[in-house]
Amino acid sequence: MTTAGSPLVGSSGRGRVGRRRARNRERLVSAAAELMAEAGVEGVTVSAITERADLGAGTFYNYFQSRDGIVDAVVAGAVETLGQRLDALTQGMADAAEIYSSSLRHLMRTAVTDPLWGRLVVRLGIAHDQLIATLGPRARRDLLIGVDSGRFQVPDVDIATAITFGALLSAIHAHLGSDQASDPSGVFAESLLRMVGIPAEEATEITQRPLPPLPSLEEARVILGGDAEG
Amino acid sequence: MTTAGSPLVGSSGRGRVGRRRARNRERLVSAAAELMAEAGVEGVTVSAITERADLGAGTFYNYFQSRDGIVDAVVAGAVETLGQRLDALTQGMADAAEIYSSSLRHLMRTAVTDPLWGRLVVRLGIAHDQLIATLGPRARRDLLIGVDSGRFQVPDVDIATAITFGALLSAIHAHLGSDQASDPSGVFAESLLRMVGIPAEEATEITQRPLPPLPSLEEARVILGGDAEG
């Protein structure tokens, strides 16, 4: 699970104790992320987290006040940082269809290349407040760019946002339950481009273009300026 | 929650004991449905169910072997019976776009008119096996009718099925979290009709047609013949 954990640890100068604390916190977050992907939020207990992280049972509360606190940290590490990298990638793009397509393809591809990440977001589910608070506004923003530029025809932006979010999680779930041989990123984005009014042939062409790689979190923060520092 | 419970109780002649058993079972299923809508499957315990149903703690095991058993019964009562009523409604329709649209509008409208039902399916979520096993194949069948008749252009039927399922649950979730003043059934179905290749103006027209009412479960079983008896 490369997307969780490490982004939460800053690289500012720290003593030995500070580095150990950062390492312990990262181990707890990684352990919680694994457990959440396996059993969902409900199945994760503080004792299971410390056991998986191979830390003393009481250590947990040196870093987090509650189970909810570490769940928030996992989601932040796994989804919010990806959101910032997508923000940086699409910031320089002019065409709403390319923005929407690139984001959807990268989100789906992340689930393909990092199934633990995919299982995590599926287990969190469409009703998880922090997940929808992280991805929902970005989907809505990208849809509005298309509507405002006249590129998209969307009967209701809120419904289209909800569809985008639910479609992503459900398509990830279907992919993880399949033989997983193929990468569904392109046809997934193609279906949603058609939904927002891009003609079928053009939707195919856009979603088959070379996909620019995601910037790292550090590159993203440079591109986005200081705004993205959490 | 009118869709759960009563369909599970047959009307065949029973003595007083049989009627009491049927009534108790129905009370347990209704209580479990309420608790699942409030707290999700994970939050439901056998003791919470018997307490809500105002029955003795041991009564539960006269009717169900486990918590999973009653969860299955709740989903069967709440979703499978609705699926059969939709099957009966759409069986006589010739146009794939009308079939898909009518099913989606009725599913969304059921969540609007029966928010307890809506909360139940949202809480079950896109990863719930029995929910996807009930709704998924029906969505796939309806999409294939469109593809086979040349009415729909769908790049990947499995992806389109997953999108339909996830979009439904996510749009219900968004609606339940909104002021709930408007009925999003039409624009929801419109968005998905566009996804499968129906031109925008036609999608609007189809989803604004008068929506034929759902047959009752009893009517549905007559229409479908003996096949639907569970």
Short mmCIF file of C-alpha atoms in Angstrom, two decimals:
data_model
loop_
_atom_site.label_atom_id
_atom_site.label_comp_id
_atom_site.label_asym_id
_atom_site.label_seq_id
_atom_site.Cartn_x
_atom_site.Cartn_y
_atom_site.Cartn_z
CA MET A 1 0.00 0.00 0.00
CA THR A 2 2.33 2.66 -1.21
CA THR A 3 -0.21 5.48 -1.14
CA ALA A 4 -0.85 5.31 2.61
CA GLY A 5 1.50 6.20 5.35
CA SER A 6 4.60 7.75 3.95
CA PRO A 7 2.99 10.97 2.69
CA LEU A 8 1.96 11.67 6.27
CA VAL A 9 5.55 11.74 7.43
CA GLY A 10 7.31 14.99 6.80
CA SER A 11 11.02 15.12 5.98
CA SER A 12 11.85 18.07 8.18
CA GLY A 13 14.88 17.61 10.42
CA ARG A 14 14.08 15.43 13.42
CA GLY A 15 16.05 13.74 16.14
CA ARG A 16 16.18 10.01 16.72
CA VAL A 17 13.03 10.10 18.87
CA GLY A 18 11.15 12.07 16.26
CA ARG A 19 12.11 9.61 13.56
CA ARG A 20 11.04 6.66 15.69
CA ARG A 21 7.71 8.32 16.41
CA ALA A 22 7.16 8.97 12.71
CA ARG A 23 8.04 5.35 11.93
CA ASN A 24 5.67 3.98 14.58
CA ARG A 25 2.85 6.18 13.39
CA GLU A 26 3.42 5.03 9.83
CA ARG A 27 3.39 1.38 10.93
CA LEU A 28 0.08 1.90 12.74
CA VAL A 29 -1.49 3.61 9.72
CA SER A 30 -0.25 0.91 7.33
CA ALA A 31 -1.54 -1.84 9.62
CA ALA A 32 -4.92 -0.14 9.92
CA ALA A 33 -5.09 0.30 6.13
CA GLU A 34 -4.43 -3.43 5.61
CA LEU A 35 -7.02 -4.43 8.19
CA MET A 36 -9.62 -2.04 6.76
CA ALA A 37 -9.09 -3.44 3.27
CA GLU A 38 -9.55 -6.96 4.61
CA ALA A 39 -12.46 -6.51 6.99
CA GLY A 40 -13.86 -3.02 6.57
CA VAL A 41 -13.88 -0.25 9.13
CA GLU A 42 -16.16 -2.22 11.46
CA GLY A 43 -13.73 -5.13 11.62
CA VAL A 44 -10.77 -3.04 12.75
CA THR A 45 -9.98 -2.82 16.46
CA VAL A 46 -7.17 -0.99 18.22
CA SER A 47 -5.72 -4.30 19.47
CA ALA A 48 -5.77 -5.78 15.94
CA ILE A 49 -3.93 -2.70 14.66
CA THR A 50 -1.17 -2.82 17.28
CA GLU A 51 -0.81 -6.58 16.83
CA ARG A 52 -0.48 -6.24 13.05
CA ALA A 53 2.01 -3.39 13.52
CA ASP A 54 3.91 -5.46 16.09
CA LEU A 55 3.76 -2.66 18.66
CA GLY A 56 2.71 -2.70 22.30
CA ALA A 57 -1.02 -2.51 22.94
CA GLY A 58 -0.77 0.84 24.69
CA THR A 59 1.38 2.45 21.99
CA PHE A 60 -1.65 3.26 19.86
CA TYR A 61 -2.85 6.05 22.13
CA ASN A 62 0.47 7.87 21.90
CA TYR A 63 -0.44 8.60 18.29
CA PHE A 64 -4.22 8.53 17.94
CA GLN A 65 -7.08 9.37 20.28
CA SER A 66 -9.41 6.69 18.93
CA ARG A 67 -10.04 4.16 16.22
CA ASP A 68 -11.90 6.86 14.28
CA GLY A 69 -8.75 8.99 14.37
CA ILE A 70 -6.63 6.39 12.63
CA VAL A 71 -9.39 5.60 10.13
CA ASP A 72 -9.33 9.27 9.16
CA ALA A 73 -5.55 9.11 8.81
CA VAL A 74 -5.79 6.05 6.58
CA VAL A 75 -8.32 7.69 4.29
CA ALA A 76 -6.26 10.88 4.21
CA GLY A 77 -3.15 8.94 3.32
CA ALA A 78 -4.81 6.74 0.73
CA VAL A 79 -7.27 9.04 -0.99
CA GLU A 80 -6.61 12.69 -0.17
CA THR A 81 -2.99 12.49 -1.33
CA LEU A 82 -4.12 10.80 -4.56
CA GLY A 83 -6.64 13.60 -5.00
CA GLN A 84 -3.88 16.20 -4.69
CA ARG A 85 -1.76 14.37 -7.27
CA LEU A 86 -4.75 14.31 -9.65
CA ASP A 87 -5.34 18.00 -9.01
CA ALA A 88 -1.74 18.73 -10.02
CA LEU A 89 -1.94 16.51 -13.10
CA THR A 90 -5.14 18.02 -14.45
CA GLN A 91 -4.43 21.64 -13.48
CA GLY A 92 -2.65 22.29 -16.78
CA MET A 93 -5.28 20.61 -18.97
CA ALA A 94 -7.62 22.81 -21.01
CA ASP A 95 -10.32 20.33 -22.09
CA ALA A 96 -12.90 19.23 -19.50
CA ALA A 97 -13.26 15.86 -21.20
CA GLU A 98 -9.54 15.23 -20.85
CA ILE A 99 -9.58 16.29 -17.19
CA TYR A 100 -12.53 14.04 -16.33
CA SER A 101 -11.14 11.14 -18.35
CA SER A 102 -7.61 11.39 -16.91
CA SER A 103 -8.87 11.47 -13.33
CA LEU A 104 -11.21 8.52 -13.81
CA ARG A 105 -8.55 6.47 -15.61
CA HIS A 106 -5.96 7.13 -12.90
CA LEU A 107 -8.39 6.33 -10.08
CA MET A 108 -9.34 3.04 -11.71
CA ARG A 109 -5.74 2.24 -12.61
CA THR A 110 -4.65 2.82 -9.01
CA ALA A 111 -7.15 0.15 -7.96
CA VAL A 112 -5.76 -2.17 -10.66
CA THR A 113 -2.11 -1.70 -9.74
CA ASP A 114 -2.69 -1.46 -5.97
CA PRO A 115 -5.57 -3.86 -5.15
CA LEU A 116 -5.17 -3.13 -1.44
CA TRP A 117 -6.07 0.47 -2.19
CA GLY A 118 -9.01 -0.73 -4.28
CA ARG A 119 -10.30 -2.99 -1.54
CA LEU A 120 -9.95 -0.17 0.96
CA VAL A 121 -12.13 2.28 -0.94
CA VAL A 122 -14.68 -0.44 -1.76
CA ARG A 123 -14.87 -1.45 1.90
CA LEU A 124 -15.28 2.16 2.98
CA GLY A 125 -18.14 2.36 0.51
CA ILE A 126 -20.38 5.03 -0.92
CA ALA A 127 -21.75 6.05 2.48
CA HIS A 128 -18.37 6.84 4.08
CA ASP A 129 -18.33 10.53 4.94
CA GLN A 130 -14.63 11.20 4.57
CA LEU A 131 -14.29 9.27 1.33
CA ILE A 132 -17.15 11.15 -0.32
CA ALA A 133 -15.86 14.43 1.16
CA THR A 134 -12.50 13.78 -0.51
CA LEU A 135 -13.59 12.53 -3.92
CA GLY A 136 -17.08 14.04 -4.27
CA PRO A 137 -16.13 17.73 -4.50
CA ARG A 138 -13.37 16.94 -7.01
CA ALA A 139 -15.79 15.04 -9.26
CA ARG A 140 -18.27 17.89 -8.95
CA ARG A 141 -15.61 20.49 -9.79
CA ASP A 142 -14.50 18.56 -12.88
CA LEU A 143 -18.11 18.16 -14.04
CA LEU A 144 -18.73 21.89 -13.57
CA ILE A 145 -15.66 22.75 -15.67
CA GLY A 146 -17.32 20.78 -18.46
CA VAL A 147 -20.74 22.31 -17.96
CA ASP A 148 -19.42 25.88 -17.72
CA SER A 149 -17.29 25.49 -20.85
CA GLY A 150 -20.24 24.02 -22.76
CA ARG A 151 -18.36 20.76 -23.25
CA PHE A 152 -20.68 18.62 -21.09
CA GLN A 153 -24.46 18.40 -21.12
CA VAL A 154 -25.49 17.22 -17.67
CA PRO A 155 -29.15 17.24 -16.58
CA ASP A 156 -28.22 17.51 -12.87
CA VAL A 157 -24.67 18.06 -11.61
CA ASP A 158 -25.37 16.61 -8.16
CA ILE A 159 -26.78 13.41 -9.63
CA ALA A 160 -23.88 13.19 -12.08
CA THR A 161 -21.43 13.62 -9.19
CA ALA A 162 -23.11 10.85 -7.20
CA ILE A 163 -23.15 8.59 -10.26
CA THR A 164 -19.45 9.22 -10.89
CA PHE A 165 -18.54 8.38 -7.31
CA GLY A 166 -20.74 5.28 -7.05
CA ALA A 167 -19.76 4.08 -10.51
CA LEU A 168 -16.08 4.28 -9.58
CA LEU A 169 -16.41 2.25 -6.40
CA SER A 170 -18.70 -0.31 -7.98
CA ALA A 171 -16.48 -0.76 -11.06
CA ILE A 172 -13.46 -1.20 -8.78
CA HIS A 173 -15.40 -3.82 -6.82
CA ALA A 174 -16.36 -5.66 -10.02
CA HIS A 175 -12.77 -5.56 -11.24
CA LEU A 176 -11.37 -6.93 -7.97
CA GLY A 177 -13.88 -9.79 -8.14
CA SER A 178 -13.00 -10.65 -11.75
CA ASP A 179 -9.95 -12.47 -13.11
CA GLN A 180 -8.30 -9.02 -13.14
CA ALA A 181 -6.45 -9.74 -16.37
CA SER A 182 -7.53 -6.60 -18.19
CA ASP A 183 -7.33 -2.96 -17.19
CA PRO A 184 -10.87 -1.51 -17.31
CA SER A 185 -9.73 2.12 -16.88
CA GLY A 186 -10.37 3.12 -20.48
CA VAL A 187 -13.85 1.64 -20.97
CA PHE A 188 -14.86 2.86 -17.54
CA ALA A 189 -13.94 6.46 -18.37
CA GLU A 190 -15.49 6.06 -21.83
CA SER A 191 -18.87 5.12 -20.32
CA LEU A 192 -18.87 8.16 -18.07
CA LEU A 193 -17.78 10.53 -20.86
CA ARG A 194 -20.80 9.38 -22.85
CA MET A 195 -23.00 10.04 -19.84
CA VAL A 196 -21.92 13.68 -19.79
CA GLY A 197 -22.65 14.09 -23.47
CA ILE A 198 -19.40 13.34 -25.30
CA PRO A 199 -20.26 11.50 -28.57
CA ALA A 200 -19.36 7.79 -28.49
CA GLU A 201 -16.53 7.88 -31.04
CA GLU A 202 -14.89 10.86 -29.42
CA ALA A 203 -15.24 9.28 -25.98
CA THR A 204 -13.40 6.22 -27.28
CA GLU A 205 -10.62 8.33 -28.75
CA ILE A 206 -10.14 10.47 -25.64
CA THR A 207 -9.94 7.50 -23.30
CA GLN A 208 -7.42 5.69 -25.50
CA ARG A 209 -4.92 8.53 -25.54
CA PRO A 210 -1.61 8.00 -23.72
CA LEU A 211 -2.26 8.70 -20.05
CA PRO A 212 0.23 11.16 -18.53
CA PRO A 213 1.77 9.73 -15.34
CA LEU A 214 0.68 11.02 -11.97
CA PRO A 215 3.13 13.42 -10.35
CA SER A 216 4.45 12.32 -6.97
CA LEU A 217 2.95 13.97 -3.92
CA GLU A 218 6.02 16.18 -3.54
CA GLU A 219 5.84 17.29 -7.19
CA ALA A 220 2.11 17.84 -6.81
CA ARG A 221 2.62 20.16 -3.86
CA VAL A 222 5.11 22.20 -5.81
CA ILE A 223 2.71 22.44 -8.77
CA LEU A 224 -0.26 23.34 -6.58
CA GLY A 225 1.71 25.81 -4.47
CA GLY A 226 1.27 25.99 -0.70
CA ASP A 227 -2.49 25.40 -0.88
CA ALA A 228 -2.26 21.64 -0.65
CA GLU A 229 -0.21 21.44 2.54
CA GLY A 230 -2.37 19.64 5.09
CA MET B 1 -40.96 -0.56 5.33
CA THR B 2 -43.74 -2.05 3.29
CA THR B 3 -41.52 -4.05 0.96
CA ALA B 4 -40.02 -6.25 3.66
CA GLY B 5 -41.75 -8.81 5.74
CA SER B 6 -45.22 -9.39 4.44
CA PRO B 7 -44.19 -10.94 1.09
CA LEU B 8 -42.35 -13.63 3.03
CA VAL B 9 -45.54 -14.80 4.70
CA GLY B 10 -47.67 -17.07 2.58
CA SER B 11 -51.46 -16.97 2.74
CA SER B 12 -51.96 -20.72 2.73
CA GLY B 13 -54.29 -22.03 5.42
CA ARG B 14 -52.60 -22.21 8.82
CA GLY B 15 -53.70 -22.84 12.33
CA ARG B 16 -53.36 -20.41 15.18
CA VAL B 17 -49.82 -21.56 15.95
CA GLY B 18 -48.78 -21.22 12.32
CA ARG B 19 -50.18 -17.71 12.16
CA ARG B 20 -48.37 -16.72 15.34
CA ARG B 21 -45.11 -18.15 13.99
CA ALA B 22 -45.54 -16.22 10.76
CA ARG B 23 -46.27 -13.05 12.72
CA ASN B 24 -43.22 -13.48 14.96
CA ARG B 25 -40.96 -14.14 11.98
CA GLU B 26 -42.29 -11.04 10.27
CA ARG B 27 -41.67 -8.96 13.41
CA LEU B 28 -38.09 -10.20 13.58
CA VAL B 29 -37.46 -9.44 9.90
CA SER B 30 -39.00 -5.97 10.18
CA ALA B 31 -36.95 -5.21 13.30
CA ALA B 32 -33.77 -6.39 11.60
CA ALA B 33 -34.56 -4.29 8.53
CA GLU B 34 -35.00 -1.17 10.68
CA LEU B 35 -31.78 -1.81 12.58
CA MET B 36 -29.84 -2.49 9.38
CA ALA B 37 -31.09 0.75 7.85
CA GLU B 38 -30.01 2.63 10.97
CA ALA B 39 -26.65 1.04 11.70
CA GLY B 40 -25.71 -1.24 8.83
CA VAL B 41 -25.32 -4.99 8.94
CA GLU B 42 -22.37 -4.75 11.34
CA GLY B 43 -24.41 -2.84 13.89
CA VAL B 44 -27.18 -5.44 14.13
CA THR B 45 -27.06 -8.06 16.87
CA VAL B 46 -29.50 -10.84 17.66
CA SER B 47 -30.31 -9.25 21.02
CA ALA B 48 -30.97 -5.86 19.41
CA ILE B 49 -33.34 -7.56 16.95
CA THR B 50 -35.37 -9.40 19.60
CA GLU B 51 -35.50 -6.29 21.76
CA ARG B 52 -36.76 -4.16 18.86
CA ALA B 53 -39.29 -6.87 17.98
CA ASP B 54 -40.34 -7.10 21.66
CA LEU B 55 -39.81 -10.85 21.71
CA GLY B 56 -37.90 -13.05 24.16
CA ALA B 57 -34.16 -13.26 23.58
CA GLY B 58 -34.28 -16.98 22.77
CA THR B 59 -37.14 -16.66 20.29
CA PHE B 60 -34.82 -15.64 17.47
CA TYR B 61 -33.33 -19.11 17.05
CA ASN B 62 -36.77 -20.66 16.54
CA TYR B 63 -36.83 -18.81 13.22
CA PHE B 64 -33.25 -18.19 12.08
CA GLN B 65 -30.00 -20.07 12.56
CA SER B 66 -27.84 -16.95 12.72
CA ARG B 67 -27.68 -13.23 12.20
CA ASP B 68 -26.61 -13.87 8.62
CA GLY B 69 -29.80 -15.86 8.09
CA ILE B 70 -32.05 -12.95 9.00
CA VAL B 71 -29.92 -10.49 6.99
CA ASP B 72 -30.54 -12.69 3.96
CA ALA B 73 -34.25 -12.70 4.74
CA VAL B 74 -34.30 -8.90 4.99
CA VAL B 75 -32.56 -8.49 1.63
CA ALA B 76 -34.85 -11.07 0.06
CA GLY B 77 -37.90 -9.28 1.40
CA ALA B 78 -36.72 -5.81 0.50
CA VAL B 79 -34.96 -6.25 -2.83
CA GLU B 80 -35.71 -9.62 -4.40
CA THR B 81 -39.46 -9.05 -4.24
CA LEU B 82 -39.02 -5.60 -5.81
CA GLY B 83 -36.91 -7.23 -8.53
CA GLN B 84 -39.74 -9.65 -9.30
CA ARG B 85 -42.25 -6.81 -9.51
CA LEU B 86 -39.93 -4.97 -11.93
CA ASP B 87 -39.52 -8.16 -13.97
CA ALA B 88 -43.29 -8.38 -14.29
CA LEU B 89 -43.65 -4.69 -15.18
CA THR B 90 -41.02 -4.70 -17.91
CA GLN B 91 -41.78 -8.14 -19.34
CA GLY B 92 -44.35 -6.70 -21.74
CA MET B 93 -42.18 -3.78 -22.90
CA ALA B 94 -40.61 -3.94 -26.36
CA ASP B 95 -38.02 -1.12 -26.19
CA ALA B 96 -34.82 -1.71 -24.22
CA ALA B 97 -34.57 1.99 -23.37
CA GLU B 98 -38.04 1.92 -21.85
CA ILE B 99 -37.22 -1.24 -19.84
CA TYR B 100 -33.97 0.20 -18.47
CA SER B 101 -35.54 3.59 -17.77
CA SER B 102 -38.62 2.16 -16.04
CA SER B 103 -36.57 -0.09 -13.78
CA LEU B 104 -34.17 2.69 -12.79
CA ARG B 105 -36.98 5.16 -12.17
CA HIS B 106 -38.89 2.70 -9.99
CA LEU B 107 -35.80 1.74 -8.01
CA MET B 108 -34.98 5.37 -7.33
CA ARG B 109 -38.60 6.24 -6.62
CA THR B 110 -38.84 3.41 -4.10
CA ALA B 111 -35.95 5.00 -2.22
CA VAL B 112 -37.73 8.37 -2.38
CA THR B 113 -41.09 7.09 -1.14
CA ASP B 114 -39.65 4.57 1.33
CA PRO B 115 -36.46 6.13 2.77
CA LEU B 116 -36.03 3.18 5.14
CA TRP B 117 -35.65 0.97 2.07
CA GLY B 118 -33.20 3.46 0.59
CA ARG B 119 -31.10 3.58 3.74
CA LEU B 120 -31.10 -0.22 3.87
CA VAL B 121 -29.64 -0.68 0.39
CA VAL B 122 -27.14 2.15 0.90
CA ARG B 123 -25.98 0.60 4.18
CA LEU B 124 -25.65 -2.82 2.56
CA GLY B 125 -23.49 -1.14 -0.05
CA ILE B 126 -21.92 -2.07 -3.35
CA ALA B 127 -19.87 -4.89 -1.83
CA HIS B 128 -22.82 -6.81 -0.35
CA ASP B 129 -22.97 -10.18 -2.10
CA GLN B 130 -26.69 -10.80 -1.90
CA LEU B 131 -27.62 -7.28 -2.95
CA ILE B 132 -25.44 -7.41 -6.05
CA ALA B 133 -26.60 -10.97 -6.75
CA THR B 134 -30.20 -9.71 -6.74
CA LEU B 135 -29.84 -6.47 -8.70
CA GLY B 136 -26.70 -7.10 -10.77
CA PRO B 137 -27.99 -9.86 -13.07
CA ARG B 138 -31.19 -7.91 -13.72
CA ALA B 139 -29.22 -4.80 -14.73
CA ARG B 140 -27.00 -6.96 -16.94
CA ARG B 141 -30.01 -8.64 -18.56
CA ASP B 142 -31.64 -5.29 -19.32
CA LEU B 143 -28.40 -3.91 -20.78
CA LEU B 144 -28.00 -7.01 -22.97
CA ILE B 145 -31.55 -6.60 -24.32
CA GLY B 146 -30.44 -3.17 -25.48
CA VAL B 147 -27.16 -4.36 -26.94
CA ASP B 148 -28.70 -7.35 -28.72
CA SER B 149 -31.46 -5.22 -30.25
CA GLY B 150 -28.93 -2.62 -31.42
CA ARG B 151 -30.58 0.01 -29.23
CA PHE B 152 -27.63 0.46 -26.84
CA GLN B 153 -23.95 0.99 -27.62
CA VAL B 154 -22.04 -0.23 -24.58
CA PRO B 155 -18.23 -0.62 -24.67
CA ASP B 156 -18.27 -3.28 -21.92
CA VAL B 157 -21.45 -4.83 -20.51
CA ASP B 158 -19.83 -5.87 -17.21
CA ILE B 159 -18.53 -2.35 -16.58
CA ALA B 160 -21.90 -0.87 -17.54
CA THR B 161 -23.61 -3.27 -15.13
CA ALA B 162 -21.27 -2.27 -12.30
CA ILE B 163 -21.77 1.42 -13.10
CA THR B 164 -25.56 1.02 -13.09
CA PHE B 165 -25.50 -0.72 -9.70
CA GLY B 166 -23.05 1.68 -8.07
CA ALA B 167 -24.71 4.72 -9.59
CA LEU B 168 -28.07 3.65 -8.17
CA LEU B 169 -26.80 3.20 -4.62
CA SER B 170 -24.74 6.38 -4.69
CA ALA B 171 -27.58 8.48 -6.14
CA ILE B 172 -29.93 7.10 -3.45
CA HIS B 173 -27.34 8.02 -0.82
CA ALA B 174 -27.02 11.55 -2.22
CA HIS B 175 -30.79 11.95 -2.32
CA LEU B 176 -31.26 10.79 1.29
CA GLY B 177 -28.62 13.31 2.39
CA SER B 178 -30.25 16.19 0.50
CA ASP B 179 -33.37 18.17 1.41
CA GLN B 180 -35.25 15.41 -0.42
CA ALA B 181 -37.77 17.88 -1.86
CA SER B 182 -37.44 16.73 -5.47
CA ASP B 183 -37.71 13.28 -7.03
CA PRO B 184 -34.44 12.57 -8.89
CA SER B 185 -35.76 9.41 -10.61
CA GLY B 186 -36.08 11.00 -14.03
CA VAL B 187 -32.73 12.76 -14.27
CA PHE B 188 -31.02 9.72 -12.78
CA ALA B 189 -32.43 7.42 -15.46
CA GLU B 190 -31.70 10.08 -18.11
CA SER B 191 -28.01 10.13 -17.22
CA LEU B 192 -27.73 6.35 -17.52
CA LEU B 193 -29.68 6.24 -20.80
CA ARG B 194 -27.11 8.66 -22.23
CA MET B 195 -24.32 6.42 -20.99
CA VAL B 196 -25.68 3.51 -23.02
CA GLY B 197 -25.89 5.62 -26.15
CA ILE B 198 -29.41 7.08 -26.23
CA PRO B 199 -29.20 10.64 -27.64
CA ALA B 200 -29.72 13.36 -25.01
CA GLU B 201 -33.06 14.68 -26.24
CA GLU B 202 -34.52 11.22 -26.59
CA ALA B 203 -33.23 10.25 -23.14
CA THR B 204 -35.06 13.25 -21.69
CA GLU B 205 -38.29 12.34 -23.47
CA ILE B 206 -38.19 8.66 -22.45
CA THR B 207 -37.55 9.41 -18.78
CA GLN B 208 -40.36 11.98 -18.63
CA ARG B 209 -43.04 9.60 -19.89
CA PRO B 210 -45.76 8.56 -17.43
CA LEU B 211 -44.31 5.73 -15.36
CA PRO B 212 -46.60 2.67 -15.23
CA PRO B 213 -47.17 1.58 -11.61
CA LEU B 214 -45.44 -1.49 -10.24
CA PRO B 215 -47.65 -4.57 -9.99
CA SER B 216 -48.03 -6.01 -6.50
CA LEU B 217 -45.96 -9.08 -5.70
CA GLU B 218 -49.04 -11.28 -6.07
CA GLU B 219 -49.84 -9.78 -9.50
CA ALA B 220 -46.18 -10.11 -10.48
CA ARG B 221 -46.16 -13.82 -9.66
CA VAL B 222 -49.24 -14.37 -11.81
CA ILE B 223 -47.65 -12.44 -14.69
CA LEU B 224 -44.33 -14.27 -14.38
CA GLY B 225 -45.96 -17.70 -13.93
CA GLY B 226 -44.63 -20.21 -11.44
CA ASP B 227 -40.98 -19.31 -12.09
CA ALA B 228 -40.77 -16.60 -9.48
CA GLU B 229 -41.95 -18.67 -6.51
CA GLY B 230 -39.11 -18.67 -4.01
#
